[in-house]
CSV table of C-alpha atoms in Angstrom, one decimal:
chain,number,residue,atom,x,y,z
A,1,MET,CA,-3.2,-1.4,18.9
A,2,SER,CA,-3.0,1.6,21.5
A,3,ALA,CA,-5.6,4.2,21.2
A,4,ALA,CA,-2.8,7.0,21.3
A,5,LEU,CA,-0.3,6.7,18.1
A,6,ASP,CA,2.5,8.7,17.2
A,7,THR,CA,2.3,8.2,13.4
A,8,VAL,CA,0.1,6.2,11.1
A,9,VAL,CA,0.5,5.2,7.5
A,10,VAL,CA,-2.7,4.0,5.9
A,11,GLY,CA,-1.7,1.6,3.0
A,12,ALA,CA,0.8,-1.3,3.0
A,13,GLY,CA,1.7,-1.0,-0.7
A,14,VAL,CA,5.2,-0.5,-1.6
A,15,VAL,CA,4.7,3.3,-1.6
A,16,GLY,CA,3.3,3.1,2.1
A,17,LEU,CA,5.7,1.0,3.3
A,18,ALA,CA,8.5,3.0,1.9
A,19,CYS,CA,7.0,5.9,3.7
A,20,ALA,CA,6.6,4.1,6.9
A,21,ALA,CA,10.2,2.7,6.8
A,22,ALA,CA,11.5,6.4,6.1
A,23,LEU,CA,9.5,7.8,9.0
A,24,ALA,CA,10.6,4.9,11.3
A,25,ARG,CA,14.2,5.4,10.3
A,26,ALA,CA,13.9,9.1,11.2
A,27,GLY,CA,12.8,7.9,14.9
A,28,ARG,CA,8.9,8.0,14.5
A,29,GLU,CA,6.9,5.2,16.2
A,30,VAL,CA,4.9,4.0,13.2
A,31,VAL,CA,1.8,2.0,12.7
A,32,VAL,CA,1.0,0.9,9.2
A,33,LEU,CA,-2.7,0.3,8.7
A,34,GLU,CA,-3.8,-2.0,5.8
A,35,SER,CA,-7.2,-2.9,5.1
A,36,GLY,CA,-6.4,-6.2,3.1
A,37,GLU,CA,-5.4,-9.7,4.4
A,38,ARG,CA,-1.8,-9.1,3.4
A,39,ALA,CA,0.7,-6.4,2.6
A,40,GLY,CA,1.6,-5.3,-1.2
A,41,GLU,CA,-1.2,-7.2,-2.8
A,42,GLY,CA,-3.2,-4.2,-4.5
A,43,THR,CA,-1.7,-2.0,-7.1
A,44,THR,CA,2.0,-3.1,-5.8
A,45,SER,CA,1.4,-6.7,-7.0
A,46,ARG,CA,-0.2,-5.8,-10.5
A,47,ASN,CA,2.4,-3.8,-12.2
A,48,SER,CA,5.4,-4.6,-14.4
A,49,GLY,CA,8.0,-4.9,-11.7
A,50,VAL,CA,10.4,-2.5,-14.0
A,51,ILE,CA,13.0,-0.2,-12.5
A,52,HIS,CA,12.3,2.8,-14.8
A,53,ALA,CA,15.1,5.2,-15.9
A,54,GLY,CA,13.1,8.5,-16.1
A,55,LEU,CA,12.7,8.7,-19.7
A,56,TYR,CA,9.1,9.7,-19.9
A,57,TYR,CA,8.1,12.4,-17.4
A,58,ALA,CA,8.0,16.3,-18.0
A,59,PRO,CA,11.3,17.8,-16.8
A,60,GLY,CA,10.9,19.5,-13.3
A,61,SER,CA,7.8,17.2,-12.5
A,62,LEU,CA,7.6,15.3,-9.2
A,63,LYS,CA,7.6,12.2,-11.5
A,64,ALA,CA,10.8,12.9,-13.1
A,65,GLU,CA,12.5,14.0,-10.1
A,66,LEU,CA,11.2,11.2,-7.8
A,67,CYS,CA,11.6,8.7,-10.6
A,68,VAL,CA,15.5,9.4,-11.1
A,69,ARG,CA,16.1,9.8,-7.2
A,70,GLY,CA,14.1,6.6,-6.4
A,71,ARG,CA,15.8,4.5,-9.1
A,72,HIS,CA,19.2,5.4,-7.5
A,73,LEU,CA,17.7,4.6,-4.0
A,74,LEU,CA,16.1,1.3,-5.1
A,75,TYR,CA,19.2,-0.2,-6.7
A,76,GLU,CA,21.1,0.5,-3.5
A,77,TYR,CA,18.3,-0.8,-1.4
A,78,ALA,CA,18.0,-3.8,-3.2
A,79,ALA,CA,21.8,-4.5,-3.0
A,80,ALA,CA,21.9,-3.7,0.6
A,81,HIS,CA,18.9,-5.8,1.5
A,82,GLY,CA,19.3,-8.8,-0.9
A,83,VAL,CA,16.3,-7.9,-2.9
A,84,PRO,CA,16.6,-9.9,-6.2
A,85,HIS,CA,16.9,-7.4,-9.3
A,86,ARG,CA,18.6,-7.1,-12.4
A,87,ARG,CA,19.7,-3.9,-14.5
A,88,CYS,CA,18.9,-5.4,-17.7
A,89,GLY,CA,18.6,-2.5,-19.9
A,90,LYS,CA,15.7,-1.2,-21.9
A,91,TYR,CA,15.1,-0.5,-25.8
A,92,VAL,CA,12.5,2.0,-27.0
A,93,VAL,CA,11.9,1.7,-30.7
A,94,ALA,CA,10.7,3.9,-33.5
A,95,VAL,CA,9.0,1.2,-36.0
A,96,ASP,CA,9.3,3.6,-39.0
A,97,ASP,CA,10.6,6.9,-40.0
A,98,ASP,CA,7.3,8.7,-39.1
A,99,GLU,CA,7.9,8.0,-35.5
A,100,LEU,CA,11.7,9.3,-35.5
A,101,PRO,CA,10.5,12.7,-34.4
A,102,ALA,CA,8.8,11.2,-31.3
A,103,LEU,CA,12.0,9.2,-30.5
A,104,GLU,CA,14.0,12.1,-30.7
A,105,ALA,CA,11.9,14.1,-28.4
A,106,LEU,CA,11.8,11.4,-25.8
A,107,HIS,CA,15.7,11.4,-26.0
A,108,ARG,CA,15.7,15.1,-25.4
A,109,ASN,CA,13.3,14.5,-22.5
A,110,ALA,CA,15.2,11.9,-20.8
A,111,SER,CA,18.5,13.8,-21.1
A,112,ALA,CA,16.6,17.0,-19.6
A,113,ASN,CA,15.9,14.7,-16.5
A,114,GLY,CA,19.5,13.5,-16.1
A,115,VAL,CA,19.2,9.8,-17.2
A,116,GLU,CA,22.6,8.5,-17.4
A,117,GLY,CA,24.2,6.4,-20.3
A,118,LEU,CA,21.5,6.9,-23.0
A,119,GLU,CA,22.6,5.6,-26.5
A,120,ARG,CA,20.8,6.5,-29.8
A,121,ILE,CA,20.8,3.5,-32.2
A,122,ASP,CA,20.2,4.0,-36.1
A,123,ALA,CA,19.3,1.4,-38.7
A,124,PRO,CA,22.6,-0.5,-39.1
A,125,LEU,CA,23.0,-1.2,-35.3
A,126,VAL,CA,19.2,-2.0,-34.9
A,127,ALA,CA,19.7,-4.8,-37.4
A,128,GLN,CA,22.8,-6.1,-35.6
A,129,ARG,CA,21.5,-5.5,-31.9
A,130,LEU,CA,17.8,-6.1,-32.2
A,131,ALA,CA,17.6,-9.0,-34.6
A,132,GLY,CA,13.8,-9.8,-35.2
A,133,VAL,CA,12.7,-6.2,-34.1
A,134,ARG,CA,11.2,-4.1,-36.7
A,135,ALA,CA,12.7,-0.6,-36.1
A,136,THR,CA,14.5,2.3,-37.9
A,137,ALA,CA,15.9,3.5,-34.8
A,138,ALA,CA,16.1,2.9,-31.0
A,139,LEU,CA,16.9,4.6,-27.9
A,140,TYR,CA,18.7,2.2,-25.3
A,141,SER,CA,18.8,3.0,-21.6
A,142,PRO,CA,21.2,0.9,-19.8
A,143,VAL,CA,20.1,2.0,-16.2
A,144,SER,CA,16.4,0.4,-16.6
A,145,GLY,CA,15.9,-3.0,-14.8
A,146,ILE,CA,13.6,-5.3,-13.1
A,147,ILE,CA,13.1,-6.1,-9.3
A,148,ASP,CA,11.4,-8.8,-7.3
A,149,VAL,CA,8.3,-6.8,-5.9
A,150,PRO,CA,7.4,-9.2,-3.2
A,151,SER,CA,10.9,-9.4,-1.8
A,152,LEU,CA,11.0,-5.7,-1.8
A,153,VAL,CA,7.7,-5.5,0.2
A,154,THR,CA,9.0,-8.3,2.7
A,155,ALA,CA,12.5,-6.2,3.1
A,156,LEU,CA,10.4,-2.9,3.8
A,157,ILE,CA,8.3,-4.7,6.4
A,158,ALA,CA,11.6,-6.2,8.2
A,159,GLU,CA,13.1,-2.7,8.2
A,160,LEU,CA,9.9,-1.2,9.8
A,161,GLU,CA,9.7,-3.9,12.5
A,162,ARG,CA,13.6,-3.6,13.0
A,163,HIS,CA,12.8,0.1,14.0
A,164,ASP,CA,10.1,-1.1,16.3
A,165,GLY,CA,6.9,-0.2,13.7
A,166,GLN,CA,4.0,-2.3,13.3
A,167,LEU,CA,1.9,-3.5,10.6
A,168,VAL,CA,-1.7,-4.1,11.3
A,169,LYS,CA,-3.9,-6.0,8.6
A,170,ARG,CA,-7.5,-6.2,8.4
A,171,ALA,CA,-7.5,-2.4,9.8
A,172,GLU,CA,-9.8,-0.1,7.5
A,173,VAL,CA,-9.8,3.7,8.5
A,174,VAL,CA,-13.6,4.7,7.7
A,175,ARG,CA,-13.6,8.0,9.1
A,176,ALA,CA,-11.2,10.6,10.5
A,177,ARG,CA,-11.4,14.2,12.0
A,178,VAL,CA,-8.9,16.9,12.2
A,179,THR,CA,-8.1,17.9,15.8
A,180,GLY,CA,-5.8,20.6,17.5
A,181,ASP,CA,-3.0,17.8,17.9
A,182,GLY,CA,-3.3,15.6,15.0
A,183,LEU,CA,-6.3,13.3,13.6
A,184,ALA,CA,-8.8,11.3,15.5
A,185,LEU,CA,-9.5,8.0,13.5
A,186,GLU,CA,-12.5,5.5,13.4
A,187,LEU,CA,-11.6,2.0,12.0
A,188,GLY,CA,-14.1,-0.4,10.5
A,189,ASP,CA,-14.2,-2.7,13.6
A,190,GLY,CA,-15.3,0.1,15.6
A,191,THR,CA,-11.8,1.0,17.1
A,192,HIS,CA,-10.9,4.6,17.8
A,193,ALA,CA,-7.4,6.1,17.8
A,194,ARG,CA,-5.7,9.4,17.9
A,195,CYS,CA,-2.3,10.2,16.0
A,196,ARG,CA,0.0,13.2,15.7
A,197,ARG,CA,1.0,12.4,12.1
A,198,PHE,CA,-1.1,10.7,9.4
A,199,VAL,CA,-0.1,9.6,5.9
A,200,ASN,CA,-2.7,8.6,3.5
A,201,ALA,CA,-1.1,6.2,1.0
A,202,ALA,CA,-4.1,4.4,0.4
A,203,GLY,CA,-3.5,4.2,-3.5
A,204,LEU,CA,-6.8,3.3,-5.4
A,205,THR,CA,-8.9,4.6,-2.6
A,206,ALA,CA,-6.7,7.6,-1.4
A,207,HIS,CA,-9.2,10.0,-2.6
A,208,ARG,CA,-11.9,8.2,-0.7
A,209,LEU,CA,-10.2,8.1,2.5
A,210,ALA,CA,-9.4,11.9,2.1
A,211,ALA,CA,-13.1,12.7,1.6
A,212,ALA,CA,-13.9,10.9,5.0
A,213,ILE,CA,-11.4,13.3,6.8
A,214,GLU,CA,-13.5,15.8,8.5
A,215,GLY,CA,-11.9,19.4,8.7
A,216,LEU,CA,-10.0,19.4,5.3
A,217,PRO,CA,-10.6,22.6,3.3
A,218,ASN,CA,-12.5,22.6,-0.1
A,219,GLY,CA,-10.4,21.5,-2.9
A,220,ALA,CA,-8.3,19.1,-0.7
A,221,VAL,CA,-9.8,16.0,-2.6
A,222,PRO,CA,-9.1,15.6,-6.1
A,223,VAL,CA,-11.1,13.6,-8.9
A,224,VAL,CA,-9.5,10.3,-9.4
A,225,ARG,CA,-10.0,8.1,-12.7
A,226,TYR,CA,-9.3,4.6,-13.1
A,227,ALA,CA,-7.2,2.9,-16.2
A,228,ARG,CA,-7.2,-0.7,-16.1
A,229,GLY,CA,-4.3,-2.5,-17.9
A,230,GLN,CA,-4.0,-6.1,-18.6
A,231,TYR,CA,-1.0,-8.2,-19.3
A,232,PHE,CA,-0.6,-11.4,-21.4
A,233,GLU,CA,2.0,-13.8,-20.4
A,234,TYR,CA,4.4,-15.2,-23.2
A,235,ARG,CA,4.5,-19.0,-22.8
A,236,GLY,CA,8.0,-20.4,-22.7
A,237,GLN,CA,11.4,-18.8,-22.1
A,238,ALA,CA,11.8,-15.1,-23.0
A,239,PRO,CA,13.5,-14.9,-26.3
A,240,TRP,CA,15.1,-11.4,-25.4
A,241,PRO,CA,17.3,-10.4,-22.6
A,242,TRP,CA,16.3,-6.9,-22.5
A,243,LEU,CA,13.0,-4.6,-21.9
A,244,LEU,CA,11.5,-3.7,-25.3
A,245,TYR,CA,9.1,-0.8,-25.3
A,246,PRO,CA,7.4,1.0,-28.4
A,247,LEU,CA,6.9,4.8,-28.2
A,248,PRO,CA,4.5,5.9,-25.5
A,249,GLN,CA,0.6,6.2,-26.3
A,250,PRO,CA,-2.0,8.2,-24.5
A,251,GLY,CA,-2.5,7.1,-20.9
A,252,GLY,CA,0.5,4.6,-20.9
A,253,LEU,CA,3.8,3.5,-22.3
A,254,GLY,CA,2.4,1.4,-25.2
A,255,THR,CA,2.0,-2.5,-24.9
A,256,HIS,CA,5.5,-3.6,-24.2
A,257,LEU,CA,7.7,-6.4,-23.4
A,258,THR,CA,8.8,-6.8,-19.7
A,259,LEU,CA,10.7,-9.8,-17.9
A,260,ASP,CA,10.7,-11.2,-14.8
A,261,LEU,CA,13.8,-12.6,-12.7
A,262,ALA,CA,12.6,-16.3,-13.5
A,263,GLY,CA,13.2,-15.7,-17.2
A,264,GLY,CA,9.6,-15.4,-18.1
A,265,ALA,CA,8.1,-12.7,-20.4
A,266,ARG,CA,4.8,-10.8,-20.6
A,267,PHE,CA,3.5,-8.2,-22.7
A,268,GLY,CA,1.2,-5.1,-21.4
A,269,PRO,CA,-0.3,-3.3,-20.0
A,270,ASP,CA,-3.0,-1.9,-22.3
A,271,VAL,CA,-5.0,1.1,-21.4
A,272,GLN,CA,-8.8,0.6,-20.7
A,273,TRP,CA,-10.5,3.5,-18.8
A,274,CYS,CA,-13.1,2.1,-16.2
A,275,ASP,CA,-15.4,3.5,-13.7
A,276,ALA,CA,-14.2,0.9,-11.1
A,277,PRO,CA,-11.4,-1.4,-10.6
A,278,ASP,CA,-11.9,-4.7,-12.4
A,279,TYR,CA,-9.4,-7.2,-12.1
A,280,ARG,CA,-11.0,-10.0,-14.5
A,281,PRO,CA,-8.7,-10.9,-17.4
A,282,ASP,CA,-10.2,-10.6,-20.9
A,283,PRO,CA,-8.9,-13.4,-23.2
A,284,ALA,CA,-10.6,-11.9,-26.0
A,285,ARG,CA,-8.1,-9.1,-26.0
A,286,ARG,CA,-5.3,-11.4,-27.4
A,287,ASP,CA,-5.9,-10.5,-31.0
A,288,ALA,CA,-5.6,-6.8,-30.2
A,289,PHE,CA,-2.4,-7.4,-28.3
A,290,ALA,CA,-0.8,-9.6,-31.2
A,291,ARG,CA,-1.5,-6.8,-33.5
A,292,GLU,CA,0.1,-4.1,-31.4
A,293,ILE,CA,3.1,-6.3,-30.5
A,294,ALA,CA,3.4,-7.4,-34.5
A,295,ARG,CA,4.1,-3.7,-35.1
A,296,TYR,CA,7.5,-4.0,-33.6
A,297,LEU,CA,7.9,-8.0,-33.3
A,298,PRO,CA,6.4,-9.2,-36.6
A,299,ASP,CA,7.4,-12.7,-35.9
A,300,ILE,CA,5.6,-12.8,-32.6
A,301,ASP,CA,3.5,-16.1,-32.0
A,302,PRO,CA,0.0,-15.2,-31.0
A,303,ALA,CA,-0.7,-18.7,-30.0
A,304,ARG,CA,2.0,-18.2,-27.0
A,305,LEU,CA,0.1,-15.2,-25.5
A,306,VAL,CA,-2.0,-16.5,-22.4
A,307,PRO,CA,-3.9,-14.0,-20.3
A,308,GLY,CA,-2.3,-12.9,-17.2
A,309,TYR,CA,-3.0,-10.4,-14.6
A,310,VAL,CA,-4.8,-7.1,-14.7
A,311,GLY,CA,-3.8,-3.9,-12.9
A,312,VAL,CA,-5.5,-0.9,-12.3
A,313,ARG,CA,-4.0,2.8,-12.0
A,314,PRO,CA,-5.3,5.9,-10.0
A,315,LYS,CA,-5.0,8.9,-12.5
A,316,LEU,CA,-5.4,12.3,-11.9
A,317,HIS,CA,-6.5,13.0,-15.4
A,318,GLY,CA,-8.9,11.7,-18.0
A,319,PRO,CA,-8.4,9.9,-21.4
A,320,ASP,CA,-8.5,13.2,-23.4
A,321,GLU,CA,-6.6,15.2,-20.9
A,322,ALA,CA,-2.7,15.9,-20.6
A,323,ALA,CA,-1.0,13.4,-18.2
A,324,ALA,CA,-1.1,14.7,-14.5
A,325,ASP,CA,1.9,14.6,-12.0
A,326,PHE,CA,2.1,13.0,-8.7
A,327,ARG,CA,0.5,14.9,-5.8
A,328,ILE,CA,2.2,14.8,-2.4
A,329,ASP,CA,-0.1,17.1,-0.6
A,330,GLY,CA,1.7,18.2,2.7
A,331,PRO,CA,0.4,20.9,5.3
A,332,GLU,CA,1.5,23.6,3.0
A,333,ARG,CA,-1.2,22.7,0.6
A,334,HIS,CA,-4.2,21.9,2.9
A,335,GLY,CA,-3.0,23.8,6.3
A,336,VAL,CA,-3.4,20.6,8.4
A,337,ALA,CA,-0.3,20.1,10.4
A,338,GLY,CA,0.9,16.5,10.5
A,339,LEU,CA,-0.9,15.2,7.4
A,340,VAL,CA,0.4,14.2,4.1
A,341,GLN,CA,-1.8,12.7,1.4
A,342,LEU,CA,-0.5,10.8,-1.9
A,343,PHE,CA,-2.8,10.9,-4.9
A,344,GLY,CA,-2.2,9.8,-8.4
A,345,ILE,CA,0.6,7.5,-7.5
A,346,GLU,CA,0.8,5.3,-10.7
A,347,SER,CA,3.8,4.6,-12.8
A,348,PRO,CA,6.5,5.2,-11.9
A,349,GLY,CA,5.3,4.9,-8.3
A,350,LEU,CA,7.4,1.5,-7.6
A,351,THR,CA,10.6,3.2,-8.9
A,352,ALA,CA,10.0,6.3,-7.0
A,353,ALA,CA,8.7,4.6,-3.8
A,354,LEU,CA,11.9,5.2,-1.8
A,355,ALA,CA,12.1,8.8,-3.0
A,356,ILE,CA,8.5,9.3,-2.0
A,357,GLY,CA,9.3,7.9,1.4
A,358,GLU,CA,12.1,10.4,1.6
A,359,ARG,CA,9.9,13.4,0.7
A,360,VAL,CA,7.0,12.3,3.1
A,361,SER,CA,9.5,12.1,5.9
A,362,ALA,CA,10.9,15.4,5.2
A,363,CYS,CA,7.3,17.0,5.2
A,364,LEU,CA,6.6,15.8,8.6
A,365,ALA,CA,10.2,16.5,10.0
A,366,ASP,CA,8.9,19.6,12.1
A,367,ARG,CA,5.9,18.0,13.4
């Protein structure tokens, strides 16, 4: 790796790679530095693999804007690059009359975000279309879907390399310093480098990397909290062909049913606030999962639930606080030319990834 670099992106998750591909497409010479052994093995490999429509996020927020824009880009990208995906659709259900106001509010919110094709389904159609589901009404989103995340990661790396970019693994940035013409970097192996543009897409550790950059103004590093979410696989073939969600709960979207492209099903994630990432599955949570699922799927067989993987989300709010938006901190926020930092990129980060890449590239267009 040369000591004098044009553009450095830290983090080879799907968001970092989307930023790198967008910058390389714009003619930048891009090097992606990934501290791990492989790309896409952090938060990227531990989510639901869902392409979100944009139902949940506050109108006018970055999450809403970039989710809707990112969804369009992601479907186009997947089709153009041979990334397996399926527009399977999604139902969000109100299990009883008490939940109808929340379902109606979600419908209004999604419409305000420009989500297309929404359909409100009342009791007679619920019984017809959602056999076995306990619900008095549902909201159907036909544009929701699923995607093979490892294939997306592979496609983004291939695009980066087609534009002469590089992915360097086992390369951790431990310190950085703002200079007159960019940043000076120190890596964990003692390597030093300089770059004109620097994108902090380090995910769970983005705030720690920001704290290691000398020359940032006060307030440039947010407080980040972690929310752990466990999944349980549902043994055997999935009995439903679509995504099925209860109404959202604080910190997450409820313990929902998601699918994979091989026909498997899983439930989750739940929400467990934690002080540090912990990826160990807890089999003892099965009974709690079964109770949550049985609210809308009363015939669920708990014996078919087996512990799956665990993901951890970086959140910019705590358990008793309102949900926070993405932060994409460019020079207009911190005053450092050539620097963009991404904080709190949790769900819908996968869906929004290509739109985030677009936004980051635009932030650095004049540098």
